[in-house]
């Protein structure tokens, strides 16, 4: 996990794009997105890339206004070079064509900016967590680690899963009625089954019962004996459907997400 960075084709090229709202052709459509490039951008230094997907019926601007799920200020505080991309869905939900949008945006960023191709990360809340999960099932060669915030494994288009390993974390409020811990035990619907699937893909030991929140502060469980480089972590808490849960004056969801990404 401490591998040296692998520079993209855009390294060494003077930046020709600026932060802001842009568009790209994808699947025959003009699609919009927001890109956030740091003020101290250096075309010779590889940057981490964060792909941040919005929730249902929302916008890329809403993600930007939340500082990309509150990761941007944490990157700035730690002096980490990071570029953020917030795509815009075509309609209320994410769809099959949004896999192609990810591919097209990643290719564009690699070609035009200096990123570390081994440190591409994905995250999102609610339906944004669901497309993050969907991408994680067949983009393991592109995405190093992903964090789903209140995700679900149903009511979202899913590709043929490769079952390759990927570093994975997600958060779920046990009072969440929108994307619950368990929606249907028999159909294996719910965040619990995302955790089990990722643990299986990553070669982890799966306990008879995953430890979850029963009171007090949030509880994170890290699966044991996972394949080296592929940690698998699930965090539960007593709240509902949210990407903000403060403990000790801090939003632990953002803090824990950042700490997870910074393992790589």
Coordinates of C-alpha atoms in Angstrom, one line a residue:
X1 CA 0.0 0.0 0.0
X2 CA 3.0 2.2 0.2
X3 CA 3.9 1.8 -3.5
X4 CA 5.6 4.8 -5.3
X5 CA 3.2 6.8 -7.4
X6 CA 2.6 6.0 -11.1
X7 CA 2.4 9.1 -13.1
X8 CA -0.4 9.6 -15.7
X9 CA 0.2 10.8 -19.3
X10 CA -0.7 14.3 -18.2
X11 CA 2.4 14.6 -16.0
X12 CA 4.8 17.2 -17.3
X13 CA 2.2 18.9 -19.4
X14 CA 1.2 22.5 -18.6
X15 CA -2.4 22.5 -17.3
X16 CA -4.9 23.6 -19.9
X17 CA -8.0 23.2 -17.8
X18 CA -9.2 25.1 -14.8
X19 CA -11.4 24.3 -11.8
X20 CA -15.1 24.7 -12.4
X21 CA -18.0 23.2 -14.3
X22 CA -17.1 21.5 -17.6
X23 CA -18.6 19.1 -20.1
X24 CA -17.5 15.9 -21.8
X25 CA -19.0 13.7 -24.5
X26 CA -19.9 10.3 -23.2
X27 CA -22.1 7.7 -24.7
X28 CA -23.2 10.2 -27.4
X29 CA -24.3 12.8 -24.8
X30 CA -22.9 16.1 -23.5
X31 CA -22.4 15.4 -19.8
X32 CA -21.4 17.9 -17.2
X33 CA -19.1 17.6 -14.2
X34 CA -17.2 19.8 -11.8
X35 CA -13.5 19.5 -11.4
X36 CA -11.5 21.0 -8.5
X37 CA -7.8 21.4 -9.1
X38 CA -5.7 22.8 -6.2
X39 CA -4.3 26.3 -6.4
X40 CA -0.8 24.9 -6.0
X41 CA -1.2 22.4 -8.8
X42 CA 2.2 21.1 -10.0
X43 CA 2.2 19.4 -13.4
X44 CA 5.2 17.3 -12.3
X45 CA 3.7 16.0 -9.1
X46 CA 1.2 13.2 -9.2
X47 CA -2.1 14.0 -7.4
X48 CA -4.6 11.7 -5.8
X49 CA -7.9 11.7 -7.7
X50 CA -11.3 11.6 -5.9
X51 CA -14.4 10.7 -7.8
X52 CA -17.4 12.0 -5.8
X53 CA -20.9 11.1 -6.8
X54 CA -24.0 13.0 -5.6
X55 CA -27.1 11.6 -4.0
X56 CA -30.5 11.0 -5.7
X57 CA -32.0 14.1 -7.3
X58 CA -29.0 16.2 -6.4
X59 CA -26.3 17.9 -8.3
X60 CA -22.5 18.1 -8.7
X61 CA -22.8 21.6 -7.2
X62 CA -24.2 20.2 -4.0
X63 CA -21.2 17.9 -3.7
X64 CA -18.9 20.8 -4.4
X65 CA -20.7 22.9 -1.7
X66 CA -20.0 20.1 0.8
X67 CA -16.3 20.2 -0.1
X68 CA -16.6 16.8 -1.8
X69 CA -18.0 15.1 1.2
X70 CA -15.7 17.2 3.4
X71 CA -12.6 15.6 2.1
X72 CA -11.1 18.7 0.5
X73 CA -10.3 20.6 3.8
X74 CA -8.8 17.4 5.2
X75 CA -6.5 17.1 2.1
X76 CA -5.5 20.7 2.5
X77 CA -4.9 20.3 6.3
X78 CA -2.6 17.3 5.6
X79 CA -0.9 18.9 2.6
X80 CA -2.0 16.1 0.3
X81 CA -2.2 17.0 -3.4
X82 CA -5.7 16.0 -4.5
X83 CA -8.0 16.6 -7.5
X84 CA -11.7 16.2 -7.0
X85 CA -14.2 15.3 -9.7
X86 CA -18.0 15.6 -9.1
X87 CA -20.0 14.2 -12.0
X88 CA -23.6 15.1 -12.8
X89 CA -26.2 12.4 -13.4
X90 CA -28.5 12.5 -16.4
X91 CA -31.8 12.7 -14.4
X92 CA -32.4 11.8 -10.8
X93 CA -30.5 8.5 -10.7
X94 CA -27.2 7.0 -11.8
X95 CA -27.5 4.5 -14.6
X96 CA -25.6 2.0 -16.7
X97 CA -24.1 4.7 -18.9
X98 CA -22.5 6.3 -15.9
X99 CA -20.0 3.5 -15.9
X100 CA -18.9 4.8 -19.3
X101 CA -18.9 8.4 -17.9
X102 CA -16.5 7.3 -15.2
X103 CA -14.3 5.7 -17.8
X104 CA -14.3 8.8 -20.0
X105 CA -13.7 11.2 -17.2
X106 CA -10.8 9.1 -15.8
X107 CA -9.2 8.9 -19.3
X108 CA -9.6 12.7 -19.7
X109 CA -8.0 13.5 -16.4
X110 CA -5.2 11.0 -16.9
X111 CA -4.4 12.6 -20.3
X112 CA -4.6 16.2 -19.2
X113 CA -3.5 16.4 -15.6
X114 CA -0.9 14.8 -13.4
X115 CA -2.4 12.1 -11.2
X116 CA -1.2 9.0 -9.5
X117 CA -2.9 6.2 -11.5
X118 CA -2.6 3.9 -8.5
X119 CA -4.4 6.3 -6.2
X120 CA -7.8 6.8 -7.8
X121 CA -10.5 6.8 -5.2
X122 CA -14.3 6.9 -5.3
X123 CA -17.0 7.9 -2.8
X124 CA -20.6 9.1 -2.6
X125 CA -23.6 9.3 -0.4
X126 CA -26.9 7.4 -0.8
X127 CA -27.4 6.9 -4.5
X128 CA -23.9 8.3 -4.8
X129 CA -22.8 5.4 -2.5
X130 CA -24.8 3.0 -4.7
X131 CA -23.0 4.0 -7.9
X132 CA -19.7 3.9 -6.0
X133 CA -20.6 0.3 -5.0
X134 CA -21.6 -0.4 -8.6
X135 CA -18.3 0.9 -10.0
X136 CA -16.4 -1.0 -7.4
X137 CA -17.7 -4.3 -8.6
X138 CA -16.0 -4.1 -12.0
X139 CA -13.5 -1.2 -11.9
X140 CA -11.0 -2.7 -9.5
X141 CA -8.2 -2.1 -12.0
X142 CA -8.9 1.6 -11.9
X143 CA -10.2 2.3 -8.4
X144 CA -7.7 1.6 -5.6
X145 CA -10.2 2.2 -2.7
X146 CA -13.8 3.2 -2.4
X147 CA -16.0 4.4 0.4
X148 CA -19.8 4.0 0.2
X149 CA -21.7 6.4 2.5
X150 CA -25.1 4.8 3.2
X151 CA -25.0 2.6 0.1
X152 CA -27.4 -0.2 -1.0
X153 CA -26.9 -3.1 -3.4
X154 CA -30.3 -3.0 -5.0
X155 CA -32.3 -0.4 -7.0
X156 CA -29.1 0.4 -8.9
X157 CA -27.8 -0.9 -12.2
X158 CA -25.1 -3.5 -11.5
X159 CA -22.6 -4.9 -14.0
X160 CA -21.3 -8.4 -14.3
X161 CA -19.2 -8.5 -11.1
X162 CA -15.6 -9.5 -11.6
X163 CA -15.2 -10.4 -7.9
X164 CA -11.7 -9.0 -8.0
X165 CA -10.4 -7.4 -4.7
X166 CA -10.8 -3.7 -3.9
X167 CA -10.1 -1.8 -0.7
X168 CA -13.6 -1.0 0.6
X169 CA -15.3 0.8 3.5
X170 CA -18.9 1.8 4.0
X171 CA -21.0 3.5 6.7
X172 CA -24.6 2.7 7.6
X173 CA -26.9 4.2 10.2
X174 CA -28.9 1.5 11.9
X175 CA -32.0 3.8 11.8
X176 CA -31.6 4.3 8.1
X177 CA -34.9 3.3 6.4
X178 CA -33.7 4.4 3.0
X179 CA -30.6 2.2 2.6
X180 CA -30.9 -0.1 5.6
X181 CA -28.4 -2.5 7.1
X182 CA -30.7 -5.3 6.1
X183 CA -33.6 -4.8 3.6
X184 CA -34.3 -8.4 2.7
X185 CA -32.3 -11.2 4.4
X186 CA -33.4 -13.8 1.9
X187 CA -32.5 -11.7 -1.1
X188 CA -29.3 -10.6 0.5
X189 CA -30.3 -6.9 0.1
X190 CA -28.8 -4.3 2.4
X191 CA -25.5 -2.8 3.5
X192 CA -24.7 -5.9 5.5
X193 CA -24.4 -8.0 2.3
X194 CA -22.2 -5.4 0.7
X195 CA -19.8 -5.9 3.6
X196 CA -19.9 -9.7 3.2
X197 CA -19.5 -9.6 -0.5
X198 CA -16.4 -7.3 -0.3
X199 CA -15.0 -9.4 2.5
X200 CA -15.4 -12.5 0.3
X201 CA -13.8 -10.8 -2.7
X202 CA -10.9 -9.6 -0.6
X203 CA -10.2 -13.0 1.0
X204 CA -11.1 -11.9 4.5
X205 CA -12.3 -14.1 7.4
X206 CA -16.0 -13.5 7.8
X207 CA -17.4 -13.8 11.4
X208 CA -20.7 -15.4 12.2
X209 CA -22.0 -12.0 13.1
X210 CA -20.5 -8.7 12.1
X211 CA -20.1 -6.5 15.2
X212 CA -22.4 -3.5 14.8
X213 CA -23.4 -0.4 16.8
X214 CA -25.4 -1.1 20.0
X215 CA -25.1 2.2 21.7
X216 CA -22.7 5.2 22.2
X217 CA -20.3 6.2 19.5
X218 CA -20.1 4.6 16.1
X219 CA -18.5 1.2 15.7
X220 CA -16.2 0.2 12.9
X221 CA -15.4 -3.4 12.2
X222 CA -12.3 -4.3 10.1
X223 CA -12.4 -7.8 8.7
X224 CA -9.5 -10.0 9.6
X225 CA -7.0 -11.9 7.4
X226 CA -7.9 -10.0 4.2
X227 CA -5.6 -10.2 1.2
X228 CA -2.6 -7.8 1.7
X229 CA -3.5 -4.3 0.4
X230 CA -7.2 -4.9 0.5
X231 CA -8.6 -3.8 3.8
X232 CA -12.4 -4.2 4.3
X233 CA -14.1 -2.0 6.8
X234 CA -17.7 -1.3 7.8
X235 CA -18.9 1.4 10.2
X236 CA -22.3 1.5 11.8
X237 CA -23.9 4.1 14.1
X238 CA -27.2 4.9 15.7
X239 CA -28.4 7.5 13.2
X240 CA -30.4 7.5 10.0
X241 CA -29.8 8.3 6.4
X242 CA -27.0 10.8 6.5
X243 CA -23.4 11.6 5.5
X244 CA -22.9 13.8 8.6
X245 CA -22.7 12.4 12.1
X246 CA -20.8 14.4 14.6
X247 CA -18.9 13.0 17.6
X248 CA -16.6 15.3 19.6
X249 CA -17.4 18.2 17.3
X250 CA -16.2 16.3 14.2
X251 CA -17.9 14.5 11.4
X252 CA -16.5 11.1 11.9
X253 CA -17.8 9.9 8.6
X254 CA -15.6 12.3 6.7
X255 CA -12.6 11.8 9.1
X256 CA -12.8 8.0 8.9
X257 CA -13.2 8.1 5.1
X258 CA -10.1 10.3 4.8
X259 CA -8.1 8.1 7.1
X260 CA -9.1 5.0 5.1
X261 CA -8.1 6.6 1.8
X262 CA -4.8 7.8 3.3
X263 CA -3.7 4.2 3.9
X264 CA -2.9 4.1 0.2

